[in-house]
PDB file of C-alpha atoms in Angstrom:
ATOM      1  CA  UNK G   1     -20.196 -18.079  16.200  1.00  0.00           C
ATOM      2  CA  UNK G   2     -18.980 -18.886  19.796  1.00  0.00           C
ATOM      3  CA  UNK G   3     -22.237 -19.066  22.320  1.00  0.00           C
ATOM      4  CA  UNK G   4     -22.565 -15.447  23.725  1.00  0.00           C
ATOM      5  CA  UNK G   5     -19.819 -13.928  21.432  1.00  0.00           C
ATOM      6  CA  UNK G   6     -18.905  -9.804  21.122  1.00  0.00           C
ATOM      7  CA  UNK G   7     -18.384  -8.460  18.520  1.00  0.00           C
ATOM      8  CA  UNK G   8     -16.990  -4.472  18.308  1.00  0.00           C
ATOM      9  CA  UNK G   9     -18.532  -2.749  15.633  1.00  0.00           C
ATOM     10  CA  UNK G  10     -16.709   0.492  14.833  1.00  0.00           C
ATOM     11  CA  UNK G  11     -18.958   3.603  13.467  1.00  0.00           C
ATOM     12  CA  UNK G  12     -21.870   1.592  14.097  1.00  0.00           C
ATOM     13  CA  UNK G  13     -24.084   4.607  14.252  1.00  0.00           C
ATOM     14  CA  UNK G  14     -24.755   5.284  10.442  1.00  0.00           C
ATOM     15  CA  UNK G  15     -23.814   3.485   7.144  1.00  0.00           C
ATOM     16  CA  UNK G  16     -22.450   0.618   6.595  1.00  0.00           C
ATOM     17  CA  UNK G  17     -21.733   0.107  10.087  1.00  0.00           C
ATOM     18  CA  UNK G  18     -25.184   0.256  10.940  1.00  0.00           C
ATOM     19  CA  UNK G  19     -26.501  -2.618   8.993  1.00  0.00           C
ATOM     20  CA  UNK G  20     -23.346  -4.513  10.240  1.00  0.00           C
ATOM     21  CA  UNK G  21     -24.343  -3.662  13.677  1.00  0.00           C
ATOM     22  CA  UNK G  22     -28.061  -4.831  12.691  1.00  0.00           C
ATOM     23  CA  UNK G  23     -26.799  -7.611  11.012  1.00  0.00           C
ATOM     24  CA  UNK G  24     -24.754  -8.895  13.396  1.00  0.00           C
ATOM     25  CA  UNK G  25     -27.512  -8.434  16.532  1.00  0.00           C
ATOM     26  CA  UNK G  26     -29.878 -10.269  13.996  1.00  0.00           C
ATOM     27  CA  UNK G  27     -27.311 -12.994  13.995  1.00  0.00           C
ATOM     28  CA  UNK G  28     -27.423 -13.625  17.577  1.00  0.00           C
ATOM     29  CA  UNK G  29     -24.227 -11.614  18.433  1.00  0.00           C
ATOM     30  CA  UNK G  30     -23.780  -9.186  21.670  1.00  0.00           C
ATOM     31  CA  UNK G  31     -22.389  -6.073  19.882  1.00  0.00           C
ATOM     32  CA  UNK G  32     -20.306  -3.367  21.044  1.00  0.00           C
ATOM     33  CA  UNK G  33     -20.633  -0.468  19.124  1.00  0.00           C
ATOM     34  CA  UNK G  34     -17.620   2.129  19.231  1.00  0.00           C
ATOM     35  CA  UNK G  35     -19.106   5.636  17.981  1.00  0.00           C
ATOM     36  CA  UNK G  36     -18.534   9.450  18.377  1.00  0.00           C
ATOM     37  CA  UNK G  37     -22.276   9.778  17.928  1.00  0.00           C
ATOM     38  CA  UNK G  38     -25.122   8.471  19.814  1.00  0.00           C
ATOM     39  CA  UNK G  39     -26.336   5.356  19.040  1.00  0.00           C
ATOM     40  CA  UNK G  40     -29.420   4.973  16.331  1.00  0.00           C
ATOM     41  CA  UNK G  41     -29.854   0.606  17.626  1.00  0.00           C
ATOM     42  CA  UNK G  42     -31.883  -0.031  20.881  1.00  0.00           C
ATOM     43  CA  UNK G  43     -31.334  -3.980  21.163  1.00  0.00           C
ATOM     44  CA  UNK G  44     -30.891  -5.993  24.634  1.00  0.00           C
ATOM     45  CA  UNK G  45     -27.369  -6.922  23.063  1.00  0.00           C
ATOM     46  CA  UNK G  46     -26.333  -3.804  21.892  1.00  0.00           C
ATOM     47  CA  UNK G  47     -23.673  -1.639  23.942  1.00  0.00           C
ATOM     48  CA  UNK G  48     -23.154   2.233  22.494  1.00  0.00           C
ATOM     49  CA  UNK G  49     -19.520   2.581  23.751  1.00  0.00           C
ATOM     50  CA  UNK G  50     -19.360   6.637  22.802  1.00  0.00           C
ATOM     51  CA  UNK G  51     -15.905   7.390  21.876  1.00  0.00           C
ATOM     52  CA  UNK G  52     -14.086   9.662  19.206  1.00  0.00           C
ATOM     53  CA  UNK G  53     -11.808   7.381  17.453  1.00  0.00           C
ATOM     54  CA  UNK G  54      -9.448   9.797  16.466  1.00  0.00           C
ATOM     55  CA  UNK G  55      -8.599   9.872  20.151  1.00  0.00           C
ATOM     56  CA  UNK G  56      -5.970   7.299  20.349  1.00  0.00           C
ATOM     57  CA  UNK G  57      -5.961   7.074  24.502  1.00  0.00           C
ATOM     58  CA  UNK G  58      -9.984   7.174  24.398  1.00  0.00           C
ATOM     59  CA  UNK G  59      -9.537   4.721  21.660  1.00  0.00           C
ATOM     60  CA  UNK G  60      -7.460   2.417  23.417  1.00  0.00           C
ATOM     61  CA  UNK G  61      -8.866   2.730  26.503  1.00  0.00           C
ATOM     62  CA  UNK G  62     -12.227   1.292  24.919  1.00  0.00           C
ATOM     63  CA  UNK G  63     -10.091  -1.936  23.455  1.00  0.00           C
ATOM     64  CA  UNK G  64      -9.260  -2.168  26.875  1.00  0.00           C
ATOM     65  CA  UNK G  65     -13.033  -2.311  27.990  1.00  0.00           C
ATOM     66  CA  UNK G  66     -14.201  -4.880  25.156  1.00  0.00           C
ATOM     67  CA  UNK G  67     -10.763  -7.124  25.444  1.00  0.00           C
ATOM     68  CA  UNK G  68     -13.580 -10.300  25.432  1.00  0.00           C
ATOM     69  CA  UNK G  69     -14.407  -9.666  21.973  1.00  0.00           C
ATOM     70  CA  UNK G  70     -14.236 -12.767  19.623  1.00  0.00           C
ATOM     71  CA  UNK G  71     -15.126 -10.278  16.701  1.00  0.00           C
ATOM     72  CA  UNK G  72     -13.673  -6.877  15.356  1.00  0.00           C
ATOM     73  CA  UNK G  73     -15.654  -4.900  12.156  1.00  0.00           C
ATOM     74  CA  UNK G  74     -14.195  -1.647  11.730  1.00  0.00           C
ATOM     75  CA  UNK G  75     -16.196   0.573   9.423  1.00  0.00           C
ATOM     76  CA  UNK G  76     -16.219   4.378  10.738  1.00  0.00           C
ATOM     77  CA  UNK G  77     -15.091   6.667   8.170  1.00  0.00           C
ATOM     78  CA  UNK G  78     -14.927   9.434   6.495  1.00  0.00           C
ATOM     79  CA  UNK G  79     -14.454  10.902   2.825  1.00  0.00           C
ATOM     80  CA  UNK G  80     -12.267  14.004   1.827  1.00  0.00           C
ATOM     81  CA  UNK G  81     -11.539  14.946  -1.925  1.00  0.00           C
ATOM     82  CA  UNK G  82      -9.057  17.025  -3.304  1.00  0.00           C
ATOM     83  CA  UNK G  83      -6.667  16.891  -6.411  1.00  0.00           C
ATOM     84  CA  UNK G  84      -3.196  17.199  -6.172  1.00  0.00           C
ATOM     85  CA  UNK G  85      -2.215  21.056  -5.485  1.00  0.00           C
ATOM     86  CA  UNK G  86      -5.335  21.562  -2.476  1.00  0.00           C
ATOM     87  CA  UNK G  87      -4.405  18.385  -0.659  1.00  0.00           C
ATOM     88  CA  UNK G  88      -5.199  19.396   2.971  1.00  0.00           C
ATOM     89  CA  UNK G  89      -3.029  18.033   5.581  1.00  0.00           C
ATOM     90  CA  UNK G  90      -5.929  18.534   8.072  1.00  0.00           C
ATOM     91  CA  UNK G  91      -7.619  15.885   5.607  1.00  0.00           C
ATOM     92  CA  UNK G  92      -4.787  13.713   5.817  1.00  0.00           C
ATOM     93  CA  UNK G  93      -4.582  13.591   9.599  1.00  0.00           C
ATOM     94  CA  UNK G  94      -8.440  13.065   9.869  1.00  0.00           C
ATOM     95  CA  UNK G  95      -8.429  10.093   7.360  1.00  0.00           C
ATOM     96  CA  UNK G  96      -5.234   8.600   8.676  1.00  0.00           C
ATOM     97  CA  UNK G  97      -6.227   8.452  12.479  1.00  0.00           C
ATOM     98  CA  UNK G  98      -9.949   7.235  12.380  1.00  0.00           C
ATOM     99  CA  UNK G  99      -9.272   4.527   9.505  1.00  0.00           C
ATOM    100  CA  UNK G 100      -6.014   3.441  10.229  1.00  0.00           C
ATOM    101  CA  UNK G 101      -4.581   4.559  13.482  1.00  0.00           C
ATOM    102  CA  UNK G 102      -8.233   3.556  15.563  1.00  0.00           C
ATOM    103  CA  UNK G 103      -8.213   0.006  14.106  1.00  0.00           C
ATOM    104  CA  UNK G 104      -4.349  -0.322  14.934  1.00  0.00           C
ATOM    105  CA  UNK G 105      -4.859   0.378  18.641  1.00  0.00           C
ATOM    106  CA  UNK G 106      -7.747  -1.566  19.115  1.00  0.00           C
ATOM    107  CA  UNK G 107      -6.645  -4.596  17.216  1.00  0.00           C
ATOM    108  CA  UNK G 108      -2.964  -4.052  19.288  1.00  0.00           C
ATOM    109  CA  UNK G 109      -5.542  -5.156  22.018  1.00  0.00           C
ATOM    110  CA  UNK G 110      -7.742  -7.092  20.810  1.00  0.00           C
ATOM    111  CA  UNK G 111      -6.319  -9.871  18.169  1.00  0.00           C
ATOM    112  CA  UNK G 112      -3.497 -10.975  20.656  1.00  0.00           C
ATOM    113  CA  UNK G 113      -6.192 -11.538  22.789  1.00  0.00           C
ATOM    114  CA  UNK G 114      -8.216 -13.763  19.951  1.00  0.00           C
ATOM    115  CA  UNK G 115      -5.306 -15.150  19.036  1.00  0.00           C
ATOM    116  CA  UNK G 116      -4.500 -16.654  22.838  1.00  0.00           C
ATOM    117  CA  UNK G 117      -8.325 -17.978  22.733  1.00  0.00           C
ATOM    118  CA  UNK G 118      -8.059 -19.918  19.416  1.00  0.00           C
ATOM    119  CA  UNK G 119     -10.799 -18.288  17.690  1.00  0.00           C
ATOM    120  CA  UNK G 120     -11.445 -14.986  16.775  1.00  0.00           C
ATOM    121  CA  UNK G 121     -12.790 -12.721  12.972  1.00  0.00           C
ATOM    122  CA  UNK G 122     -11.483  -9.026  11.992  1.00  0.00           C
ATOM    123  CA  UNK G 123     -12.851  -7.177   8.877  1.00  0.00           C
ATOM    124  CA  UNK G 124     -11.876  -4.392   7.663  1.00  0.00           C
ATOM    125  CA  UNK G 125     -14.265  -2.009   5.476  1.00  0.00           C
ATOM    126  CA  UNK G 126     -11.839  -1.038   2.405  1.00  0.00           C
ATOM    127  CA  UNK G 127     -12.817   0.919  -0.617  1.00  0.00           C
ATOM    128  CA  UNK G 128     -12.346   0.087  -4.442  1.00  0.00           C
ATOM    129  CA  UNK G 129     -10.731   3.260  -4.156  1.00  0.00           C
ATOM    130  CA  UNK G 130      -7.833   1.276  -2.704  1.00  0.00           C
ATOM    131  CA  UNK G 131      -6.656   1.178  -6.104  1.00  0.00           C
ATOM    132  CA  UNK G 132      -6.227   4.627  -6.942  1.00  0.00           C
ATOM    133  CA  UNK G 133      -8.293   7.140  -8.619  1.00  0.00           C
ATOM    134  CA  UNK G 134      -7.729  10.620  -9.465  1.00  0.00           C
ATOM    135  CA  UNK G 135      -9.179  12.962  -6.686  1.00  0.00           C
ATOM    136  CA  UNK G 136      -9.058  10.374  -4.063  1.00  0.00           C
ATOM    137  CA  UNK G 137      -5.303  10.303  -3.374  1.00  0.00           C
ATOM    138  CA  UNK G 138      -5.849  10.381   0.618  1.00  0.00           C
ATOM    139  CA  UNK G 139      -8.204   8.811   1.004  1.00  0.00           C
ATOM    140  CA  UNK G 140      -7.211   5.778  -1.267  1.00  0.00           C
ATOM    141  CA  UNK G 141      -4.268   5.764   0.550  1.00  0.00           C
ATOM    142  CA  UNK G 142      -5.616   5.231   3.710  1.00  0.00           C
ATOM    143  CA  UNK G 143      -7.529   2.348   3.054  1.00  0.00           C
ATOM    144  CA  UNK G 144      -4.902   0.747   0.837  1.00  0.00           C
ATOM    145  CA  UNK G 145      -3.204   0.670   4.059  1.00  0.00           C
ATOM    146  CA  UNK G 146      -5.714  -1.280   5.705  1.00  0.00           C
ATOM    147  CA  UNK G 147      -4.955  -4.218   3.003  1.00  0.00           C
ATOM    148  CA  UNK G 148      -1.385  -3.887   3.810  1.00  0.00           C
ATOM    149  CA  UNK G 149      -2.587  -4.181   7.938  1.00  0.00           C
ATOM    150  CA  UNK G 150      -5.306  -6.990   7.225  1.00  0.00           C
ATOM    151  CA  UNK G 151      -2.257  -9.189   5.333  1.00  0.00           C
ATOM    152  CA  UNK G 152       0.346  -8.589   7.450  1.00  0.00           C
ATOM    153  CA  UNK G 153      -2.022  -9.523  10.808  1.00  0.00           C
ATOM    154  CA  UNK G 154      -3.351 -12.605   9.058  1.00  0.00           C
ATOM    155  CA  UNK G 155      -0.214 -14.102   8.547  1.00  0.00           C
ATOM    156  CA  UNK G 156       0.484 -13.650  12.333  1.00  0.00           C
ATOM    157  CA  UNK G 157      -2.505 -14.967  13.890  1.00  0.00           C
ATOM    158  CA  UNK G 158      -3.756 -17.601  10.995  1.00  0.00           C
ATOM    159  CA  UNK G 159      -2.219 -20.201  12.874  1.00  0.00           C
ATOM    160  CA  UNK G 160      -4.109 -19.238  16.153  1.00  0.00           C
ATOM    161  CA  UNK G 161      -7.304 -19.662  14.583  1.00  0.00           C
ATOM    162  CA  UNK G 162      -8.022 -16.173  14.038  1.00  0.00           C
ATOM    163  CA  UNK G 163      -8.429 -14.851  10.779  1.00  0.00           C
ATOM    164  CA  UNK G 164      -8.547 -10.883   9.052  1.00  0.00           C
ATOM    165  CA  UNK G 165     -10.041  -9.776   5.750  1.00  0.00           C
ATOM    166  CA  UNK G 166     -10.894  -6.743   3.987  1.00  0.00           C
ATOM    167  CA  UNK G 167     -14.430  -5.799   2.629  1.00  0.00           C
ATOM    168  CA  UNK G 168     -14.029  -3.127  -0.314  1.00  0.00           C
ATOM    169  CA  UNK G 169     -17.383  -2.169  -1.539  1.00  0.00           C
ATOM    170  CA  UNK G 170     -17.801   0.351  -4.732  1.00  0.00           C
ATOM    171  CA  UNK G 171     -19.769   3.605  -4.308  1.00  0.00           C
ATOM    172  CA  UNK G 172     -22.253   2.574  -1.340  1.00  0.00           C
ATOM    173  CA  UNK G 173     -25.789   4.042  -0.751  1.00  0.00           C
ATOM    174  CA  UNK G 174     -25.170   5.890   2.640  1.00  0.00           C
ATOM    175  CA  UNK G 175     -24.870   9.259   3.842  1.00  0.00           C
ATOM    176  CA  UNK G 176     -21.537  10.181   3.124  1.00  0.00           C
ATOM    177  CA  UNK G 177     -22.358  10.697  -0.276  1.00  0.00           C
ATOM    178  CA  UNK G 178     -24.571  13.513   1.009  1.00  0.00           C
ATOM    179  CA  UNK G 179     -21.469  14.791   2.879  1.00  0.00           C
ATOM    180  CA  UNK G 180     -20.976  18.297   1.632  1.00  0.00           C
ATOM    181  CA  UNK G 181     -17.056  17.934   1.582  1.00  0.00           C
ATOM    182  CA  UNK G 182     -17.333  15.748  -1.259  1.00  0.00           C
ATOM    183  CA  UNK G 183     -20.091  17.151  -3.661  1.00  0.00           C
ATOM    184  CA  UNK G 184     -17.695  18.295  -6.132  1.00  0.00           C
ATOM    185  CA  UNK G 185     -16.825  14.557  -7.038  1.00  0.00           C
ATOM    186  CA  UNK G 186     -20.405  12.410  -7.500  1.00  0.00           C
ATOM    187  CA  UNK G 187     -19.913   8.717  -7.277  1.00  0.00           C
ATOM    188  CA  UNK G 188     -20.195   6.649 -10.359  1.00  0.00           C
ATOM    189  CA  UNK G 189     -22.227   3.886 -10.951  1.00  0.00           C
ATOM    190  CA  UNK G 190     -21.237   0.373 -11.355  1.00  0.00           C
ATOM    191  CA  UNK G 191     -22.068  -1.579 -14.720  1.00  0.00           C
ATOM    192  CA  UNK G 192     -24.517  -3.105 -12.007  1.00  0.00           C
ATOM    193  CA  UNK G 193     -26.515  -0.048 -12.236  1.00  0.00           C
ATOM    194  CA  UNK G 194     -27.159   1.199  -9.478  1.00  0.00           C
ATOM    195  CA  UNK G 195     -25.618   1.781  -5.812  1.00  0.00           C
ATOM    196  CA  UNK G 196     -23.969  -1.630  -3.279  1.00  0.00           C
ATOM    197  CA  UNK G 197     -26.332  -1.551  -0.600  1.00  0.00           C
ATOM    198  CA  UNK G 198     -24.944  -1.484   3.383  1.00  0.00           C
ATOM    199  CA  UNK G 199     -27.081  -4.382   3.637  1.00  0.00           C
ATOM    200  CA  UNK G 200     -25.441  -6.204   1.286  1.00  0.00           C
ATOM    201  CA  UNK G 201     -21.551  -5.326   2.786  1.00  0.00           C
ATOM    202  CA  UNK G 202     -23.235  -6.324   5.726  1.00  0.00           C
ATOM    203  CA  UNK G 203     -24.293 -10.034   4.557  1.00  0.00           C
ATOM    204  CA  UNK G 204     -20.520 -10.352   3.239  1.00  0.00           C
ATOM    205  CA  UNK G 205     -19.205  -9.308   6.743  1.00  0.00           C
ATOM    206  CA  UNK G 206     -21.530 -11.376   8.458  1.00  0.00           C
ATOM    207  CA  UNK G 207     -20.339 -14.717   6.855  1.00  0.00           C
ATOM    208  CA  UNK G 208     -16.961 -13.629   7.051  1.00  0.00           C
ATOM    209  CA  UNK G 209     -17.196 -13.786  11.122  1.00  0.00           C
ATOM    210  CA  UNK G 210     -19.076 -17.108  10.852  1.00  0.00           C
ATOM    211  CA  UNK G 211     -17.051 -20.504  11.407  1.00  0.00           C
ATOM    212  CA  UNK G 212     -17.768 -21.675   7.176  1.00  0.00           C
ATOM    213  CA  UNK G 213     -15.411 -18.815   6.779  1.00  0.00           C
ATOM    214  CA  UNK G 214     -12.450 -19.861   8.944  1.00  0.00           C
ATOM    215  CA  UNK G 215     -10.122 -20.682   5.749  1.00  0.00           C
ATOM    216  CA  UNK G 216     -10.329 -17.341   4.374  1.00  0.00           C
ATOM    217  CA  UNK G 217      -7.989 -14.717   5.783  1.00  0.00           C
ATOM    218  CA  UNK G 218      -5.920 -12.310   4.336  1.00  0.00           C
ATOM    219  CA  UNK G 219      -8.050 -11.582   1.281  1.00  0.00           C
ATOM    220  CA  UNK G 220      -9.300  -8.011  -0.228  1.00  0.00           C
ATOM    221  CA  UNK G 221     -12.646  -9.449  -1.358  1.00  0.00           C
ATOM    222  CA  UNK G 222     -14.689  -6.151  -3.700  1.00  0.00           C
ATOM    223  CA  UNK G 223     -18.029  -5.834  -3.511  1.00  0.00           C
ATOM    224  CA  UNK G 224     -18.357  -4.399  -6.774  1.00  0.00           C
ATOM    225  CA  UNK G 225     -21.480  -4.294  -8.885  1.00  0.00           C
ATOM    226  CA  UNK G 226     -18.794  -5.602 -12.150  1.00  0.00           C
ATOM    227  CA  UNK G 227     -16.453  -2.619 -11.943  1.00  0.00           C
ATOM    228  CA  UNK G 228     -13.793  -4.551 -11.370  1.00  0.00           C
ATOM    229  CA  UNK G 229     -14.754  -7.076 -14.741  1.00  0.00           C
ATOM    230  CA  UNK G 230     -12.851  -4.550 -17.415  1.00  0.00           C
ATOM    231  CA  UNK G 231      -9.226  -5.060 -16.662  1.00  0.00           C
TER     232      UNK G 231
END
């Protein structure tokens, strides 16, 4: 990690985001944290940039603000189920502009910025999901096109030093699983048994922004628990 790096830390305020957030401070990292809702961290390095992410000016205009950043984790989300036949397009829209069209503008800002410094680390927080599962159509579509983003970056800016993964954990203890749009369709457990922990996406992302990482870019790496073991 570059002496007095920044990191932006998008939907820093709850989840997984969070413990990246905490993670990342704990790690000796100045951290910008892009949220709609007021920030839960009070740390000398910790900015709360307040901003809804599905505004794409507001959004970009924040980029803008934290072009310095050696270090881009973008984790807000949301969750909307729905089989095919009540797909919602208001779903679509929501799911569509905070995970993929907020991480577009800000890395439109951001990584060619990295990318003239030499050095700079994006993750993207994925889902297992990715690969499809009934219910989940949106939604896995979404952040399957964060894989397809992540790839097609990396193989721009690898040469510049900067490199882009994807972090998809299985079912994750946080509170969207208390999120009443979705209590029709419980998570299921890994063979693991139980719940990944954000703490433990967080340890994943946190080495991923670290310089022992710098040869690994463009990958989907799964967090889990041995679901993905029967093939």
């Amino acid at each position: 990690m570059p002496s007095e790096a920044t990191a932006v830390v998008t939907g820093s305020s709850s989840g997984i985001g969070l413990a990246i957030a905490e993670r990342l401070l704990a790690d000796g990292w100045h951290v910008k944290g892009f949220d709609v809702s007021p920030a839960r961290i009070a740390h000398a390095c910790f900015e709360a940039v307040q901003v809804d992410l599905t505004d794409g000016a507001a959004t970009e205009a924040a980029a803008q603000a934290a072009a310095e950043a050696s270090a881009l984790v973008h984790a807000a989300g949301v969750l909307r189920v729905g089989p095919l036949g009540a797909l919602q397009p208001a779903d679509a829209e929501l799911m569509w502009r905070l995970h993929v069209d907020a991480v577009t503008r800000i890395a439109n800002v951001l990584l060619p910025a990295m990318a003239a410094r030499g050095e700079g680390r994006v993750v993207l927080l994925g889902s297992r999901v990715a690969q499809g599962k009934a219910g989940r159509s949106l939604y896995a579509g979404t952040k399957a096109a964060l894989i397809a983003l992540a790839r097609s970056w990396a193989a721009e800016v690898v040469a510049s030093g900067v490199t882009v993964n994807v972090v998809s954990p299985a079912a994750t203890q946080t509170a969207m699983l208390d999120d009443p749009a979705r209590q029709a369709a419980a998570p299921q457990l890994p063979p693991l048994g139980r719940l990944i922990r954000p703490d433990e996406v967080a340890a994943l992302a946190s080495f991923l922004l670290s310089p022992p990482a710098a040869a690994i870019t463009g990958q989907d790496i799964q967090i889990c628990g041995g679901a993905s073991l029967a093939r």
